[in-house]
PDB file of C-alpha atoms in Angstrom:
ATOM      1  CA  UNK A 180      34.762 -29.653  17.756  1.00  0.00           C
ATOM      2  CA  UNK A 181      30.978 -29.671  17.180  1.00  0.00           C
ATOM      3  CA  UNK A 182      31.188 -26.436  18.605  1.00  0.00           C
ATOM      4  CA  UNK A 183      33.891 -24.985  16.621  1.00  0.00           C
ATOM      5  CA  UNK A 184      32.034 -26.292  13.338  1.00  0.00           C
ATOM      6  CA  UNK A 185      28.584 -24.680  14.625  1.00  0.00           C
ATOM      7  CA  UNK A 186      30.613 -21.237  15.089  1.00  0.00           C
ATOM      8  CA  UNK A 187      31.997 -21.515  11.504  1.00  0.00           C
ATOM      9  CA  UNK A 188      28.435 -22.133  10.010  1.00  0.00           C
ATOM     10  CA  UNK A 189      27.084 -18.994  11.870  1.00  0.00           C
ATOM     11  CA  UNK A 190      29.972 -16.881  11.152  1.00  0.00           C
ATOM     12  CA  UNK A 191      30.018 -17.555   7.714  1.00  0.00           C
ATOM     13  CA  UNK A 192      26.573 -17.658   7.194  1.00  0.00           C
ATOM     14  CA  UNK A 193      26.341 -14.172   8.952  1.00  0.00           C
ATOM     15  CA  UNK A 194      29.208 -13.183   6.028  1.00  0.00           C
ATOM     16  CA  UNK A 195      27.003 -14.576   3.116  1.00  0.00           C
ATOM     17  CA  UNK A 196      23.523 -12.956   4.231  1.00  0.00           C
ATOM     18  CA  UNK A 197      24.767  -9.627   5.548  1.00  0.00           C
ATOM     19  CA  UNK A 198      26.575  -8.446   2.592  1.00  0.00           C
ATOM     20  CA  UNK A 199      24.088  -5.734   0.691  1.00  0.00           C
ATOM     21  CA  UNK A 200      23.358  -6.501  -2.883  1.00  0.00           C
ATOM     22  CA  UNK A 201      25.126  -4.418  -5.092  1.00  0.00           C
ATOM     23  CA  UNK A 202      23.551  -0.430  -5.897  1.00  0.00           C
ATOM     24  CA  UNK A 203      22.311   0.164  -9.139  1.00  0.00           C
ATOM     25  CA  UNK A 204      24.078   1.809 -11.781  1.00  0.00           C
ATOM     26  CA  UNK A 205      22.131   1.605 -15.007  1.00  0.00           C
ATOM     27  CA  UNK A 206      18.145   1.715 -15.822  1.00  0.00           C
ATOM     28  CA  UNK A 207      15.844   4.735 -17.158  1.00  0.00           C
ATOM     29  CA  UNK A 208      13.935   7.351 -15.530  1.00  0.00           C
ATOM     30  CA  UNK A 209      11.162   9.007 -16.680  1.00  0.00           C
ATOM     31  CA  UNK A 210      11.368  12.843 -15.612  1.00  0.00           C
ATOM     32  CA  UNK A 211       7.851  15.215 -15.692  1.00  0.00           C
ATOM     33  CA  UNK A 212       9.088  18.848 -16.769  1.00  0.00           C
ATOM     34  CA  UNK A 213       6.524  21.351 -15.207  1.00  0.00           C
ATOM     35  CA  UNK A 214       6.423  24.806 -15.976  1.00  0.00           C
ATOM     36  CA  UNK A 215       4.375  26.655 -14.306  1.00  0.00           C
ATOM     37  CA  UNK A 216       2.099  28.653 -17.063  1.00  0.00           C
ATOM     38  CA  UNK A 217      -0.242  30.802 -14.501  1.00  0.00           C
ATOM     39  CA  UNK A 218       3.022  33.032 -13.310  1.00  0.00           C
ATOM     40  CA  UNK A 219       3.726  34.002 -16.758  1.00  0.00           C
ATOM     41  CA  UNK A 220      -0.014  34.909 -17.616  1.00  0.00           C
ATOM     42  CA  UNK A 221       0.008  36.946 -14.677  1.00  0.00           C
ATOM     43  CA  UNK A 222       3.173  38.830 -15.526  1.00  0.00           C
ATOM     44  CA  UNK A 223       2.711  38.891 -19.213  1.00  0.00           C
ATOM     45  CA  UNK A 224      -1.113  39.147 -19.440  1.00  0.00           C
ATOM     46  CA  UNK A 225      -3.081  36.428 -21.379  1.00  0.00           C
ATOM     47  CA  UNK A 226      -2.503  38.038 -25.160  1.00  0.00           C
ATOM     48  CA  UNK A 227       0.824  36.647 -24.780  1.00  0.00           C
ATOM     49  CA  UNK A 228      -0.015  33.004 -23.277  1.00  0.00           C
ATOM     50  CA  UNK A 229      -3.809  32.556 -24.028  1.00  0.00           C
ATOM     51  CA  UNK A 230      -6.739  32.785 -21.722  1.00  0.00           C
ATOM     52  CA  UNK A 231      -7.372  28.854 -22.233  1.00  0.00           C
ATOM     53  CA  UNK A 232      -4.120  28.213 -21.259  1.00  0.00           C
ATOM     54  CA  UNK A 233      -3.653  25.295 -18.593  1.00  0.00           C
ATOM     55  CA  UNK A 234      -1.889  26.693 -14.947  1.00  0.00           C
ATOM     56  CA  UNK A 235       0.814  24.121 -15.612  1.00  0.00           C
ATOM     57  CA  UNK A 236       2.199  23.094 -18.776  1.00  0.00           C
ATOM     58  CA  UNK A 237       4.094  19.415 -18.100  1.00  0.00           C
ATOM     59  CA  UNK A 238       6.315  18.018 -20.629  1.00  0.00           C
ATOM     60  CA  UNK A 239       7.809  14.064 -20.243  1.00  0.00           C
ATOM     61  CA  UNK A 240      11.559  12.871 -21.003  1.00  0.00           C
ATOM     62  CA  UNK A 241      13.660   9.777 -20.358  1.00  0.00           C
ATOM     63  CA  UNK A 242      16.864   9.363 -18.974  1.00  0.00           C
ATOM     64  CA  UNK A 243      18.389   6.183 -19.989  1.00  0.00           C
ATOM     65  CA  UNK A 244      22.076   5.756 -18.229  1.00  0.00           C
ATOM     66  CA  UNK A 245      24.784   2.943 -17.922  1.00  0.00           C
ATOM     67  CA  UNK A 246      28.176   3.567 -16.177  1.00  0.00           C
ATOM     68  CA  UNK A 247      28.964   6.735 -16.799  1.00  0.00           C
ATOM     69  CA  UNK A 248      27.108   7.792 -19.702  1.00  0.00           C
ATOM     70  CA  UNK A 249      23.251   8.816 -20.676  1.00  0.00           C
ATOM     71  CA  UNK A 250      20.971   9.956 -22.775  1.00  0.00           C
ATOM     72  CA  UNK A 251      17.800  12.198 -22.052  1.00  0.00           C
ATOM     73  CA  UNK A 252      15.079  12.821 -24.462  1.00  0.00           C
ATOM     74  CA  UNK A 253      11.616  13.367 -25.059  1.00  0.00           C
ATOM     75  CA  UNK A 254       8.744  11.215 -25.021  1.00  0.00           C
ATOM     76  CA  UNK A 255       7.186  11.603 -28.037  1.00  0.00           C
ATOM     77  CA  UNK A 256       3.683  10.302 -27.745  1.00  0.00           C
ATOM     78  CA  UNK A 257       3.088  12.378 -24.650  1.00  0.00           C
ATOM     79  CA  UNK A 258       4.401  15.884 -26.638  1.00  0.00           C
ATOM     80  CA  UNK A 259       1.777  14.532 -29.570  1.00  0.00           C
ATOM     81  CA  UNK A 260      -1.177  14.263 -26.847  1.00  0.00           C
ATOM     82  CA  UNK A 261      -0.170  17.248 -25.151  1.00  0.00           C
ATOM     83  CA  UNK A 262       0.617  19.393 -27.787  1.00  0.00           C
ATOM     84  CA  UNK A 263       3.126  20.903 -26.150  1.00  0.00           C
ATOM     85  CA  UNK A 264       5.723  20.491 -28.729  1.00  0.00           C
ATOM     86  CA  UNK A 265       6.251  24.098 -29.388  1.00  0.00           C
ATOM     87  CA  UNK A 266       7.669  24.569 -25.637  1.00  0.00           C
ATOM     88  CA  UNK A 267      11.017  25.862 -25.462  1.00  0.00           C
ATOM     89  CA  UNK A 268      12.942  22.827 -24.804  1.00  0.00           C
ATOM     90  CA  UNK A 269      10.599  20.266 -25.857  1.00  0.00           C
ATOM     91  CA  UNK A 270      12.428  18.445 -28.198  1.00  0.00           C
ATOM     92  CA  UNK A 271      15.657  18.690 -26.154  1.00  0.00           C
ATOM     93  CA  UNK A 272      18.347  15.655 -26.300  1.00  0.00           C
ATOM     94  CA  UNK A 273      21.014  15.386 -24.359  1.00  0.00           C
ATOM     95  CA  UNK A 274      23.876  12.879 -24.241  1.00  0.00           C
ATOM     96  CA  UNK A 275      26.610  12.867 -21.333  1.00  0.00           C
ATOM     97  CA  UNK A 276      29.631  10.951 -21.163  1.00  0.00           C
ATOM     98  CA  UNK A 277      31.294  11.918 -17.776  1.00  0.00           C
ATOM     99  CA  UNK A 278      34.084   9.430 -18.205  1.00  0.00           C
ATOM    100  CA  UNK A 279      35.289  11.678 -21.278  1.00  0.00           C
ATOM    101  CA  UNK A 280      33.764  14.742 -19.861  1.00  0.00           C
ATOM    102  CA  UNK A 281      31.948  15.351 -22.943  1.00  0.00           C
ATOM    103  CA  UNK A 282      27.848  16.564 -23.460  1.00  0.00           C
ATOM    104  CA  UNK A 283      26.325  16.719 -26.657  1.00  0.00           C
ATOM    105  CA  UNK A 284      23.137  18.402 -27.006  1.00  0.00           C
ATOM    106  CA  UNK A 285      20.716  18.913 -29.447  1.00  0.00           C
ATOM    107  CA  UNK A 286      18.225  22.320 -29.748  1.00  0.00           C
ATOM    108  CA  UNK A 287      15.513  23.083 -31.836  1.00  0.00           C
ATOM    109  CA  UNK A 288      15.274  26.621 -33.075  1.00  0.00           C
ATOM    110  CA  UNK A 289      12.015  27.586 -35.227  1.00  0.00           C
ATOM    111  CA  UNK A 290      12.363  24.059 -36.811  1.00  0.00           C
ATOM    112  CA  UNK A 291      16.154  24.304 -37.172  1.00  0.00           C
ATOM    113  CA  UNK A 292      18.355  22.001 -35.322  1.00  0.00           C
ATOM    114  CA  UNK A 293      21.592  22.688 -33.856  1.00  0.00           C
ATOM    115  CA  UNK A 294      24.070  20.318 -32.343  1.00  0.00           C
ATOM    116  CA  UNK A 295      26.470  21.705 -29.462  1.00  0.00           C
ATOM    117  CA  UNK A 296      29.384  19.898 -28.095  1.00  0.00           C
ATOM    118  CA  UNK A 297      31.354  21.042 -25.023  1.00  0.00           C
ATOM    119  CA  UNK A 298      32.317  19.757 -21.715  1.00  0.00           C
ATOM    120  CA  UNK A 299      30.000  18.730 -18.906  1.00  0.00           C
ATOM    121  CA  UNK A 300      28.814  21.523 -16.859  1.00  0.00           C
ATOM    122  CA  UNK A 301      31.252  22.638 -13.774  1.00  0.00           C
ATOM    123  CA  UNK A 302      28.161  23.037 -11.235  1.00  0.00           C
ATOM    124  CA  UNK A 303      29.453  23.834  -8.105  1.00  0.00           C
ATOM    125  CA  UNK A 304      26.945  22.166  -5.705  1.00  0.00           C
ATOM    126  CA  UNK A 305      26.608  22.962  -2.015  1.00  0.00           C
ATOM    127  CA  UNK A 306      25.120  20.153  -0.087  1.00  0.00           C
ATOM    128  CA  UNK A 307      22.736  20.509   2.855  1.00  0.00           C
ATOM    129  CA  UNK A 308      21.032  17.920   5.390  1.00  0.00           C
ATOM    130  CA  UNK A 309      17.570  18.572   3.751  1.00  0.00           C
ATOM    131  CA  UNK A 310      16.152  15.452   2.821  1.00  0.00           C
ATOM    132  CA  UNK A 311      12.910  13.933   0.665  1.00  0.00           C
ATOM    133  CA  UNK A 312      11.223  11.131  -1.118  1.00  0.00           C
ATOM    134  CA  UNK A 313      10.978  11.172  -5.213  1.00  0.00           C
ATOM    135  CA  UNK A 314       9.785   7.895  -7.000  1.00  0.00           C
ATOM    136  CA  UNK A 315      10.476   5.973  -4.058  1.00  0.00           C
ATOM    137  CA  UNK A 316      13.559   6.934  -3.058  1.00  0.00           C
ATOM    138  CA  UNK A 317      15.123   9.088  -0.298  1.00  0.00           C
ATOM    139  CA  UNK A 318      16.832  11.931  -1.601  1.00  0.00           C
ATOM    140  CA  UNK A 319      19.212  14.559  -0.497  1.00  0.00           C
ATOM    141  CA  UNK A 320      19.252  18.321  -1.363  1.00  0.00           C
ATOM    142  CA  UNK A 321      21.957  20.477  -3.184  1.00  0.00           C
ATOM    143  CA  UNK A 322      21.952  24.028  -4.508  1.00  0.00           C
ATOM    144  CA  UNK A 323      24.005  25.842  -6.762  1.00  0.00           C
ATOM    145  CA  UNK A 324      23.874  28.572  -9.028  1.00  0.00           C
ATOM    146  CA  UNK A 325      24.422  27.938 -12.984  1.00  0.00           C
ATOM    147  CA  UNK A 326      24.609  30.725 -16.013  1.00  0.00           C
ATOM    148  CA  UNK A 327      25.852  33.350 -13.887  1.00  0.00           C
ATOM    149  CA  UNK A 328      22.644  33.823 -11.911  1.00  0.00           C
ATOM    150  CA  UNK A 329      19.808  30.914 -12.198  1.00  0.00           C
ATOM    151  CA  UNK A 330      19.584  29.199  -8.642  1.00  0.00           C
ATOM    152  CA  UNK A 331      19.001  25.483  -8.599  1.00  0.00           C
ATOM    153  CA  UNK A 332      17.694  23.499  -6.217  1.00  0.00           C
ATOM    154  CA  UNK A 333      18.360  19.348  -6.757  1.00  0.00           C
ATOM    155  CA  UNK A 334      17.553  16.362  -4.761  1.00  0.00           C
ATOM    156  CA  UNK A 335      19.899  13.067  -5.846  1.00  0.00           C
ATOM    157  CA  UNK A 336      19.632   9.530  -4.214  1.00  0.00           C
ATOM    158  CA  UNK A 337      22.912   7.916  -3.295  1.00  0.00           C
ATOM    159  CA  UNK A 338      20.786   4.462  -4.138  1.00  0.00           C
ATOM    160  CA  UNK A 339      21.601   4.564  -7.214  1.00  0.00           C
ATOM    161  CA  UNK A 340      25.335   4.849  -8.330  1.00  0.00           C
ATOM    162  CA  UNK A 341      25.429   7.545 -11.096  1.00  0.00           C
ATOM    163  CA  UNK A 342      26.468  11.146 -10.848  1.00  0.00           C
ATOM    164  CA  UNK A 343      24.180  11.997 -13.899  1.00  0.00           C
ATOM    165  CA  UNK A 344      20.504  13.601 -13.955  1.00  0.00           C
ATOM    166  CA  UNK A 345      18.324  15.376 -16.451  1.00  0.00           C
ATOM    167  CA  UNK A 346      19.124  17.938 -18.971  1.00  0.00           C
ATOM    168  CA  UNK A 347      22.896  18.848 -18.148  1.00  0.00           C
ATOM    169  CA  UNK A 348      22.382  18.556 -14.028  1.00  0.00           C
ATOM    170  CA  UNK A 349      25.042  16.225 -12.909  1.00  0.00           C
ATOM    171  CA  UNK A 350      28.227  15.790 -10.999  1.00  0.00           C
ATOM    172  CA  UNK A 351      26.358  15.110  -7.476  1.00  0.00           C
ATOM    173  CA  UNK A 352      27.022  11.878  -5.598  1.00  0.00           C
ATOM    174  CA  UNK A 353      23.929  10.054  -6.722  1.00  0.00           C
ATOM    175  CA  UNK A 354      21.453  10.113  -9.277  1.00  0.00           C
ATOM    176  CA  UNK A 355      20.014  13.441  -9.911  1.00  0.00           C
ATOM    177  CA  UNK A 356      16.009  12.419  -9.260  1.00  0.00           C
ATOM    178  CA  UNK A 357      14.484  16.069  -9.015  1.00  0.00           C
ATOM    179  CA  UNK A 358      15.660  19.924  -9.917  1.00  0.00           C
ATOM    180  CA  UNK A 359      13.772  22.918  -9.441  1.00  0.00           C
ATOM    181  CA  UNK A 360      14.575  26.628 -10.738  1.00  0.00           C
ATOM    182  CA  UNK A 361      12.640  28.370  -8.451  1.00  0.00           C
ATOM    183  CA  UNK A 362      12.624  31.923 -10.021  1.00  0.00           C
ATOM    184  CA  UNK A 363      11.973  30.371 -13.719  1.00  0.00           C
ATOM    185  CA  UNK A 364       9.017  28.548 -12.249  1.00  0.00           C
ATOM    186  CA  UNK A 365      10.327  25.322 -13.854  1.00  0.00           C
ATOM    187  CA  UNK A 366      11.131  21.958 -12.284  1.00  0.00           C
ATOM    188  CA  UNK A 367      12.014  18.152 -13.632  1.00  0.00           C
ATOM    189  CA  UNK A 368      11.276  15.615 -10.671  1.00  0.00           C
ATOM    190  CA  UNK A 369      11.189  11.556 -12.020  1.00  0.00           C
ATOM    191  CA  UNK A 370       8.227  10.052 -11.735  1.00  0.00           C
ATOM    192  CA  UNK A 371       9.119   6.012 -12.339  1.00  0.00           C
ATOM    193  CA  UNK A 372      12.519   4.737 -11.772  1.00  0.00           C
ATOM    194  CA  UNK A 373      13.068   1.301 -13.549  1.00  0.00           C
ATOM    195  CA  UNK A 374      16.645  -0.252 -12.712  1.00  0.00           C
ATOM    196  CA  UNK A 375      17.114  -3.123 -15.598  1.00  0.00           C
ATOM    197  CA  UNK A 376      19.943  -3.751 -18.057  1.00  0.00           C
ATOM    198  CA  UNK A 377      20.059  -1.162 -20.610  1.00  0.00           C
ATOM    199  CA  UNK A 378      21.192  -1.915 -24.327  1.00  0.00           C
ATOM    200  CA  UNK A 379      24.263   0.345 -24.428  1.00  0.00           C
ATOM    201  CA  UNK A 380      23.908   0.808 -28.053  1.00  0.00           C
ATOM    202  CA  UNK A 381      20.650   2.653 -27.218  1.00  0.00           C
ATOM    203  CA  UNK A 382      22.930   5.366 -25.366  1.00  0.00           C
ATOM    204  CA  UNK A 383      24.376   7.667 -28.269  1.00  0.00           C
ATOM    205  CA  UNK A 384      24.779  10.973 -28.987  1.00  0.00           C
ATOM    206  CA  UNK A 385      21.808  12.871 -31.197  1.00  0.00           C
ATOM    207  CA  UNK A 386      23.569  13.665 -34.704  1.00  0.00           C
ATOM    208  CA  UNK A 387      20.943  15.633 -36.390  1.00  0.00           C
ATOM    209  CA  UNK A 388      21.159  19.271 -36.578  1.00  0.00           C
ATOM    210  CA  UNK A 389      24.328  21.792 -37.422  1.00  0.00           C
ATOM    211  CA  UNK A 390      27.551  22.213 -35.137  1.00  0.00           C
ATOM    212  CA  UNK A 391      28.051  24.767 -33.578  1.00  0.00           C
ATOM    213  CA  UNK A 392      29.511  26.163 -30.537  1.00  0.00           C
ATOM    214  CA  UNK A 393      27.747  27.788 -27.566  1.00  0.00           C
ATOM    215  CA  UNK A 394      28.623  31.143 -27.989  1.00  0.00           C
ATOM    216  CA  UNK A 395      27.838  30.673 -31.629  1.00  0.00           C
ATOM    217  CA  UNK A 396      24.447  29.425 -30.645  1.00  0.00           C
ATOM    218  CA  UNK A 397      23.639  31.836 -28.577  1.00  0.00           C
ATOM    219  CA  UNK A 398      23.939  34.638 -30.809  1.00  0.00           C
ATOM    220  CA  UNK A 399      21.667  32.537 -33.300  1.00  0.00           C
ATOM    221  CA  UNK A 400      18.808  32.268 -31.028  1.00  0.00           C
ATOM    222  CA  UNK A 401      18.709  35.984 -29.943  1.00  0.00           C
ATOM    223  CA  UNK A 402      18.860  36.994 -33.541  1.00  0.00           C
ATOM    224  CA  UNK A 403      16.279  34.555 -34.831  1.00  0.00           C
ATOM    225  CA  UNK A 404      14.082  34.662 -31.750  1.00  0.00           C
ATOM    226  CA  UNK A 405      14.656  38.359 -30.522  1.00  0.00           C
ATOM    227  CA  UNK A 406      12.650  40.134 -32.973  1.00  0.00           C
ATOM    228  CA  UNK A 407       9.626  38.004 -32.614  1.00  0.00           C
ATOM    229  CA  UNK A 408       9.402  37.701 -28.723  1.00  0.00           C
ATOM    230  CA  UNK A 409      10.013  40.419 -26.338  1.00  0.00           C
ATOM    231  CA  UNK A 410       9.788  37.877 -23.619  1.00  0.00           C
ATOM    232  CA  UNK A 411      12.749  35.948 -24.663  1.00  0.00           C
ATOM    233  CA  UNK A 412      15.303  36.555 -22.046  1.00  0.00           C
ATOM    234  CA  UNK A 413      12.680  35.039 -19.731  1.00  0.00           C
ATOM    235  CA  UNK A 414      13.195  31.640 -21.096  1.00  0.00           C
ATOM    236  CA  UNK A 415      16.733  32.045 -22.980  1.00  0.00           C
ATOM    237  CA  UNK A 416      17.947  29.804 -20.354  1.00  0.00           C
ATOM    238  CA  UNK A 417      15.940  26.658 -21.676  1.00  0.00           C
ATOM    239  CA  UNK A 418      18.363  26.962 -24.479  1.00  0.00           C
ATOM    240  CA  UNK A 419      20.911  27.140 -22.870  1.00  0.00           C
ATOM    241  CA  UNK A 420      20.951  24.156 -20.409  1.00  0.00           C
TER     242      UNK A 420
END
């Protein structure tokens, strides 16, 4: 009888202590959006980018997420400090609701704000075997084509139970912690990950701006910026993500 009790004690202890803790489903992530300005200085000439412009420009955004919802918005203090508020997409706000297949984006064009409501982007990801560490998490690589021709490399971790990510990137079997558009010379990578309880009331869609369809917004961007900037097509994608 004594051996039976000892066996039961060891067996039950193994069940209790052998269980893995539940994977996190909510928290906040700070992303750095980095643009290779040196490439554009060389391509366009310094008259368009400025001789004193740094080789890389960075913006920082925070992604708050809980369950199947997230909101992605700029870190205001960093924009003011670095003077990068004029970059395309510098004050993008993106709300995503995976369960209801809804994305609400706030975009700024020459000081006028627009609201775009659309389905979650149906990105066709192709998983690969490559891995890398990002912000302390092992991430897996996936590739895709968006907006008909833009090549995307993304890295996600299956240690965070969410298929969300920065901007409108989503749809992978884990949180996206890194995205790169190699031919556009821009990337988004997580710098800090804070897995904590998040106030769900802080995750809500933006309301500032004129409501517009994606096609109507594209026409507005081209008509507003096209006459002013001959290089618009080089970064038009930043308004369409």
